[in-house]
Amino acid sequence: MYIGVDIGGTNVTAGVVSNDGNILFQKSCQTLPFRGWNTVIQDIIELIKDVSNQAPDCEKVMGIGVGVPGLADNKTGNVMNCVNLGWQDVPLGKTLEKELNKPVYIDNDASVAALAELENGALKDTQNSILITLGTGVGGGFIINGKLYSGTNNLSSEIGHMVIGENFYNCNCGKNGCFETFTSATALIKYTRKLMEETKENTNIRNYIGDDLDKLNAKLIFDCAKSGDKLALDSVNRLVDYLIIGITNLINLLDPEVIALGGGVSKAGDYLLELINNKIHDKILFKDMPHSKVVIAKHGNDAGIIGAAMLCKYS
């Protein structure tokens, strides 16, 4: 058994995970990062102790894996940079090891989610595959030769910051044209809001939110697009067009077996896949050759815990 910890900007969730990647028990606490990293880590320690006590035999817990929403050095155990938490060069791994007397492994949260999908999800039995997480931003994880790939300096898989075009707003990183500014839930909301503010076009979206554009969300936009609403369709089709550009870039570069889509946007499920599959073949370089299969990730919100635990198994 292993302990998997998923650190988010709002909540930290820890769980006991079996050797084959099934969650046996989990519990969450608030992150409250404004209190400083020392206090947050102490809460994480108490949370891990709590879930460990729920394990069928806590002595069989072999290690602790942690996914963080930022850059993590999987050799030193340090969180190098995490904007959401305000952390810079935080010795997370060593602090947890000292307090809990178990080996600790850390990595980026999207990377560990890919490991979860490799263990018993959408990427199972693949040697070369990619997970793209489409949420507030866009992240990713690469599986190369059956292993999680982090790069020479643990800086790989920043899929969201591929520059794929010119956009009407800049990314949080300061650049213009980042993949996530076209394909994240945030991007979908921003573009839909722009259309609603700049045009007088009728849209069913107003039937749900009136003129309060702060109530816009990705699910509502997708639901209206499914019902044939033109403005919502324009927004969704724009997201899909840029998503296909990013996906085909990755296919042309890495030729993976499978590309799985996770995160909130992926909850559009088969509808999203149909839109992608209707267009993607035209963008592939070698049209007469087999190409990567695009699927929806399996584990949803549990991917962070499962993948973090699997760091212990595969490190």
Short mmCIF file of C-alpha atoms in Angstrom, two decimals:
data_model
loop_
_atom_site.label_atom_id
_atom_site.label_comp_id
_atom_site.label_asym_id
_atom_site.label_seq_id
_atom_site.Cartn_x
_atom_site.Cartn_y
_atom_site.Cartn_z
CA MET A 1 0.00 0.00 0.00
CA TYR A 2 0.94 3.63 -0.51
CA ILE A 3 -0.26 7.07 0.51
CA GLY A 4 -1.09 9.48 -2.31
CA VAL A 5 -1.37 13.21 -1.63
CA ASP A 6 -2.90 15.70 -4.07
CA ILE A 7 -2.12 19.31 -3.14
CA GLY A 8 -4.41 21.92 -4.67
CA GLY A 9 -4.79 25.63 -4.16
CA THR A 10 -8.07 25.08 -2.28
CA ASN A 11 -7.84 21.60 -0.77
CA VAL A 12 -5.31 18.89 0.03
CA THR A 13 -6.55 15.31 -0.37
CA ALA A 14 -4.70 12.24 0.86
CA GLY A 15 -5.64 8.62 0.34
CA VAL A 16 -4.57 5.08 1.03
CA VAL A 17 -4.00 3.37 -2.33
CA SER A 18 -3.54 -0.33 -3.02
CA ASN A 19 -0.62 -1.71 -5.04
CA ASP A 20 -2.85 -1.94 -8.11
CA GLY A 21 -4.03 1.67 -7.90
CA ASN A 22 -7.36 1.51 -6.09
CA ILE A 23 -8.22 4.09 -3.43
CA LEU A 24 -9.12 2.39 -0.15
CA PHE A 25 -9.75 5.53 1.92
CA GLN A 26 -9.36 9.27 1.41
CA LYS A 27 -9.78 12.49 3.34
CA SER A 28 -9.33 16.20 2.61
CA CYS A 29 -8.49 19.41 4.41
CA GLN A 30 -8.33 23.03 3.31
CA THR A 31 -5.00 24.27 1.98
CA LEU A 32 -5.23 27.91 3.14
CA PRO A 33 -1.82 28.77 1.62
CA PHE A 34 -1.78 32.33 2.99
CA ARG A 35 -0.64 30.85 6.33
CA GLY A 36 2.78 29.98 4.92
CA TRP A 37 4.32 26.70 3.79
CA ASN A 38 5.39 25.51 7.25
CA THR A 39 1.82 25.57 8.53
CA VAL A 40 0.41 23.97 5.39
CA ILE A 41 2.96 21.15 5.55
CA GLN A 42 2.10 20.51 9.20
CA ASP A 43 -1.54 20.11 8.18
CA ILE A 44 -0.48 17.71 5.42
CA ILE A 45 1.51 15.67 7.95
CA GLU A 46 -1.53 15.38 10.22
CA LEU A 47 -3.72 14.45 7.25
CA ILE A 48 -1.30 11.71 6.19
CA LYS A 49 -1.18 10.34 9.75
CA ASP A 50 -4.97 10.33 9.84
CA VAL A 51 -5.42 8.40 6.58
CA SER A 52 -2.54 6.04 7.46
CA ASN A 53 -4.44 5.03 10.58
CA GLN A 54 -7.36 4.03 8.34
CA ALA A 55 -5.20 1.61 6.35
CA PRO A 56 -5.93 -2.09 6.98
CA ASP A 57 -2.34 -2.42 8.22
CA CYS A 58 -0.50 0.90 8.47
CA GLU A 59 2.83 -0.90 8.75
CA LYS A 60 2.36 -2.05 5.15
CA VAL A 61 2.38 1.54 3.83
CA MET A 62 5.57 1.51 1.75
CA GLY A 63 5.85 5.19 0.86
CA ILE A 64 4.20 8.55 0.30
CA GLY A 65 3.74 10.22 -3.08
CA VAL A 66 2.79 13.87 -3.53
CA GLY A 67 1.49 15.77 -6.56
CA VAL A 68 1.98 19.54 -6.48
CA PRO A 69 0.47 22.20 -8.77
CA GLY A 70 3.83 23.55 -9.89
CA LEU A 71 7.45 22.67 -10.57
CA ALA A 72 8.82 19.90 -8.38
CA ASP A 73 12.30 18.39 -8.25
CA ASN A 74 11.76 14.66 -7.95
CA LYS A 75 15.41 14.14 -7.00
CA THR A 76 15.64 16.58 -4.06
CA GLY A 77 11.96 16.55 -3.09
CA ASN A 78 11.80 20.34 -3.28
CA VAL A 79 8.90 22.35 -4.67
CA MET A 80 10.84 24.72 -6.91
CA ASN A 81 8.01 27.04 -7.87
CA CYS A 82 4.29 26.93 -7.19
CA VAL A 83 2.42 30.14 -7.98
CA ASN A 84 -0.94 28.92 -6.62
CA LEU A 85 0.57 28.27 -3.20
CA GLY A 86 3.16 31.05 -3.20
CA TRP A 87 5.92 28.45 -2.67
CA GLN A 88 9.51 28.82 -3.84
CA ASP A 89 12.22 26.25 -3.06
CA VAL A 90 10.18 24.59 -0.32
CA PRO A 91 11.74 21.37 1.12
CA LEU A 92 8.49 19.41 1.07
CA GLY A 93 9.94 15.94 0.54
CA LYS A 94 12.61 16.11 3.24
CA THR A 95 10.20 17.66 5.75
CA LEU A 96 7.65 14.88 5.24
CA GLU A 97 10.30 12.15 5.38
CA LYS A 98 11.69 13.51 8.65
CA GLU A 99 8.27 13.67 10.30
CA LEU A 100 6.75 10.48 8.92
CA ASN A 101 9.76 8.17 8.59
CA LYS A 102 8.67 6.96 5.15
CA PRO A 103 10.22 7.52 1.71
CA VAL A 104 8.55 10.47 -0.05
CA TYR A 105 8.33 11.10 -3.80
CA ILE A 106 7.01 14.28 -5.39
CA ASP A 107 6.19 15.46 -8.90
CA ASN A 108 3.94 17.82 -10.82
CA ASP A 109 0.22 17.09 -10.40
CA ALA A 110 -0.51 16.66 -14.12
CA SER A 111 2.46 14.32 -14.47
CA VAL A 112 1.25 12.11 -11.63
CA ALA A 113 -2.25 12.10 -13.13
CA ALA A 114 -0.68 10.58 -16.26
CA LEU A 115 0.86 7.91 -14.04
CA ALA A 116 -2.59 7.11 -12.66
CA GLU A 117 -3.96 6.68 -16.16
CA LEU A 118 -0.98 4.46 -17.01
CA GLU A 119 -1.55 2.22 -13.99
CA ASN A 120 -5.19 1.31 -14.59
CA GLY A 121 -6.80 4.00 -16.70
CA ALA A 122 -6.95 5.32 -20.24
CA LEU A 123 -3.19 4.92 -20.83
CA LYS A 124 -2.93 1.38 -19.44
CA ASP A 125 -0.56 -0.93 -21.37
CA THR A 126 0.87 1.93 -23.45
CA GLN A 127 4.57 2.59 -23.86
CA ASN A 128 4.31 6.10 -25.28
CA SER A 129 1.31 8.23 -24.38
CA ILE A 130 0.23 11.66 -23.19
CA LEU A 131 -2.32 13.05 -20.75
CA ILE A 132 -3.58 16.59 -21.37
CA THR A 133 -5.48 18.15 -18.46
CA LEU A 134 -7.94 20.83 -19.55
CA GLY A 135 -9.02 22.73 -16.45
CA THR A 136 -8.49 26.24 -15.14
CA GLY A 137 -5.22 26.01 -17.06
CA VAL A 138 -3.76 23.24 -19.19
CA GLY A 139 -1.20 20.73 -17.95
CA GLY A 140 0.16 17.46 -19.15
CA GLY A 141 2.12 14.33 -18.47
CA PHE A 142 4.29 12.31 -20.85
CA ILE A 143 4.78 8.56 -20.68
CA ILE A 144 7.85 7.59 -22.73
CA ASN A 145 9.08 4.00 -22.96
CA GLY A 146 6.60 3.05 -20.25
CA LYS A 147 7.90 5.59 -17.73
CA LEU A 148 6.92 9.06 -16.57
CA TYR A 149 9.12 11.59 -18.33
CA SER A 150 10.14 14.72 -16.41
CA GLY A 151 12.98 16.06 -18.55
CA THR A 152 16.60 16.89 -17.74
CA ASN A 153 15.68 19.67 -15.30
CA ASN A 154 12.20 18.47 -14.27
CA LEU A 155 10.70 21.14 -16.52
CA SER A 156 8.98 19.04 -19.18
CA SER A 157 5.27 18.55 -19.88
CA GLU A 158 4.35 22.24 -19.71
CA ILE A 159 1.92 21.61 -22.53
CA GLY A 160 -0.18 24.61 -21.61
CA HIS A 161 2.62 26.98 -22.56
CA MET A 162 3.17 25.82 -26.12
CA VAL A 163 2.63 28.94 -28.24
CA ILE A 164 0.12 28.07 -30.97
CA GLY A 165 -1.28 31.40 -32.15
CA GLU A 166 -2.01 35.03 -31.36
CA ASN A 167 -4.72 35.63 -28.80
CA PHE A 168 -6.73 38.58 -27.50
CA TYR A 169 -5.26 38.28 -23.99
CA ASN A 170 -1.93 37.28 -22.49
CA CYS A 171 -1.26 34.14 -20.48
CA ASN A 172 -0.52 34.39 -16.75
CA CYS A 173 3.08 33.52 -17.64
CA GLY A 174 3.35 36.81 -19.56
CA LYS A 175 3.44 35.38 -23.08
CA ASN A 176 0.78 35.70 -25.74
CA GLY A 177 -0.61 32.69 -27.56
CA CYS A 178 -0.12 29.91 -25.00
CA PHE A 179 -2.10 26.72 -25.61
CA GLU A 180 -4.00 27.11 -22.34
CA THR A 181 -5.29 30.56 -23.33
CA PHE A 182 -7.21 28.84 -26.14
CA THR A 183 -8.20 25.45 -24.72
CA SER A 184 -8.73 25.69 -20.95
CA ALA A 185 -12.08 26.18 -19.24
CA THR A 186 -10.88 29.70 -18.43
CA ALA A 187 -10.20 30.34 -22.11
CA LEU A 188 -13.65 29.09 -23.13
CA ILE A 189 -15.31 31.37 -20.59
CA LYS A 190 -13.21 34.40 -21.58
CA TYR A 191 -13.96 33.99 -25.28
CA THR A 192 -17.69 33.41 -24.70
CA ARG A 193 -17.81 36.50 -22.52
CA LYS A 194 -16.03 38.49 -25.22
CA LEU A 195 -18.62 37.42 -27.81
CA MET A 196 -21.51 38.25 -25.49
CA GLU A 197 -20.10 41.69 -24.68
CA GLU A 198 -19.21 42.62 -28.25
CA THR A 199 -22.23 41.30 -30.17
CA LYS A 200 -25.98 41.57 -29.82
CA GLU A 201 -26.37 37.97 -30.92
CA ASN A 202 -29.15 36.06 -29.19
CA THR A 203 -27.96 33.15 -27.10
CA ASN A 204 -29.67 30.66 -24.81
CA ILE A 205 -26.88 31.27 -22.32
CA ARG A 206 -28.73 34.42 -21.21
CA ASN A 207 -31.74 32.28 -20.27
CA TYR A 208 -29.60 30.80 -17.49
CA ILE A 209 -27.47 33.71 -16.32
CA GLY A 210 -29.22 36.84 -17.59
CA ASP A 211 -26.68 39.62 -17.92
CA ASP A 212 -24.48 38.37 -15.07
CA LEU A 213 -21.51 37.18 -17.12
CA ASP A 214 -19.63 36.26 -13.94
CA LYS A 215 -21.89 33.19 -13.79
CA LEU A 216 -20.51 31.80 -17.05
CA ASN A 217 -18.98 28.33 -16.75
CA ALA A 218 -17.65 25.75 -19.17
CA LYS A 219 -20.42 23.20 -18.53
CA LEU A 220 -23.14 25.72 -19.38
CA ILE A 221 -21.37 26.73 -22.59
CA PHE A 222 -20.96 23.10 -23.68
CA ASP A 223 -24.58 22.30 -22.81
CA CYS A 224 -25.82 25.23 -24.89
CA ALA A 225 -23.53 24.22 -27.76
CA LYS A 226 -24.98 20.70 -27.70
CA SER A 227 -28.47 22.18 -28.03
CA GLY A 228 -27.40 24.09 -31.15
CA ASP A 229 -26.89 27.57 -29.71
CA LYS A 230 -24.80 29.42 -32.31
CA LEU A 231 -22.76 31.62 -29.98
CA ALA A 232 -21.92 28.69 -27.70
CA LEU A 233 -21.05 26.57 -30.73
CA ASP A 234 -18.72 29.29 -32.02
CA SER A 235 -16.91 29.29 -28.67
CA VAL A 236 -16.67 25.50 -28.41
CA ASN A 237 -15.56 25.10 -32.02
CA ARG A 238 -12.81 27.66 -31.48
CA LEU A 239 -11.57 25.72 -28.44
CA VAL A 240 -11.68 22.46 -30.41
CA ASP A 241 -9.83 23.94 -33.39
CA TYR A 242 -6.95 25.08 -31.19
CA LEU A 243 -7.03 21.87 -29.18
CA ILE A 244 -6.56 19.94 -32.42
CA ILE A 245 -3.59 22.16 -33.32
CA GLY A 246 -1.94 21.29 -30.01
CA ILE A 247 -2.79 17.61 -30.25
CA THR A 248 -1.47 17.29 -33.79
CA ASN A 249 1.72 19.11 -32.80
CA LEU A 250 2.24 16.47 -30.12
CA ILE A 251 1.41 13.64 -32.53
CA ASN A 252 3.87 14.97 -35.11
CA LEU A 253 6.58 15.38 -32.46
CA LEU A 254 6.18 12.23 -30.39
CA ASP A 255 3.89 9.78 -32.23
CA PRO A 256 2.21 8.51 -29.02
CA GLU A 257 -0.15 5.55 -28.98
CA VAL A 258 -2.84 7.36 -27.02
CA ILE A 259 -3.58 10.94 -25.98
CA ALA A 260 -6.02 11.12 -23.05
CA LEU A 261 -7.94 14.27 -22.15
CA GLY A 262 -8.62 15.00 -18.48
CA GLY A 263 -9.71 17.99 -16.42
CA GLY A 264 -13.05 19.79 -16.28
CA VAL A 265 -13.38 20.39 -20.03
CA SER A 266 -13.06 16.64 -20.67
CA LYS A 267 -16.40 16.13 -18.87
CA ALA A 268 -17.97 17.04 -22.22
CA GLY A 269 -17.03 13.43 -23.00
CA ASP A 270 -18.18 11.85 -26.25
CA TYR A 271 -19.45 15.19 -27.56
CA LEU A 272 -15.95 16.66 -27.29
CA LEU A 273 -14.36 13.55 -28.83
CA GLU A 274 -16.76 13.64 -31.77
CA LEU A 275 -15.86 17.27 -32.51
CA ILE A 276 -12.15 16.41 -32.36
CA ASN A 277 -12.39 13.25 -34.44
CA ASN A 278 -14.43 14.99 -37.13
CA LYS A 279 -11.53 17.36 -37.83
CA ILE A 280 -8.25 15.91 -36.62
CA HIS A 281 -7.45 13.71 -39.61
CA ASP A 282 -7.17 16.77 -41.87
CA LYS A 283 -4.45 18.19 -39.60
CA ILE A 284 -2.30 15.05 -39.33
CA LEU A 285 0.93 15.20 -41.33
CA PHE A 286 0.96 11.57 -42.51
CA LYS A 287 -2.68 11.04 -43.41
CA ASP A 288 -2.23 7.55 -44.83
CA MET A 289 -0.57 6.22 -41.65
CA PRO A 290 -2.14 5.16 -38.33
CA HIS A 291 -2.13 7.97 -35.78
CA SER A 292 -2.67 8.41 -32.05
CA LYS A 293 -6.04 7.59 -30.54
CA VAL A 294 -7.65 10.45 -28.60
CA VAL A 295 -9.70 9.34 -25.58
CA ILE A 296 -11.19 10.69 -22.36
CA ALA A 297 -9.18 10.02 -19.20
CA LYS A 298 -10.71 7.56 -16.74
CA HIS A 299 -9.89 8.70 -13.23
CA GLY A 300 -11.22 12.26 -13.03
CA ASN A 301 -10.61 13.89 -9.66
CA ASP A 302 -9.06 10.69 -8.25
CA ALA A 303 -6.13 10.79 -10.69
CA GLY A 304 -4.05 13.02 -8.42
CA ILE A 305 -4.22 10.66 -5.44
CA ILE A 306 -3.74 7.48 -7.45
CA GLY A 307 -0.89 8.91 -9.52
CA ALA A 308 0.89 10.33 -6.49
CA ALA A 309 0.74 6.93 -4.82
CA MET A 310 2.07 5.27 -7.97
CA LEU A 311 5.17 7.49 -7.74
CA CYS A 312 6.17 5.22 -4.86
CA LYS A 313 5.63 2.11 -6.95
CA TYR A 314 7.58 3.27 -10.00
CA SER A 315 10.33 5.47 -8.52
#
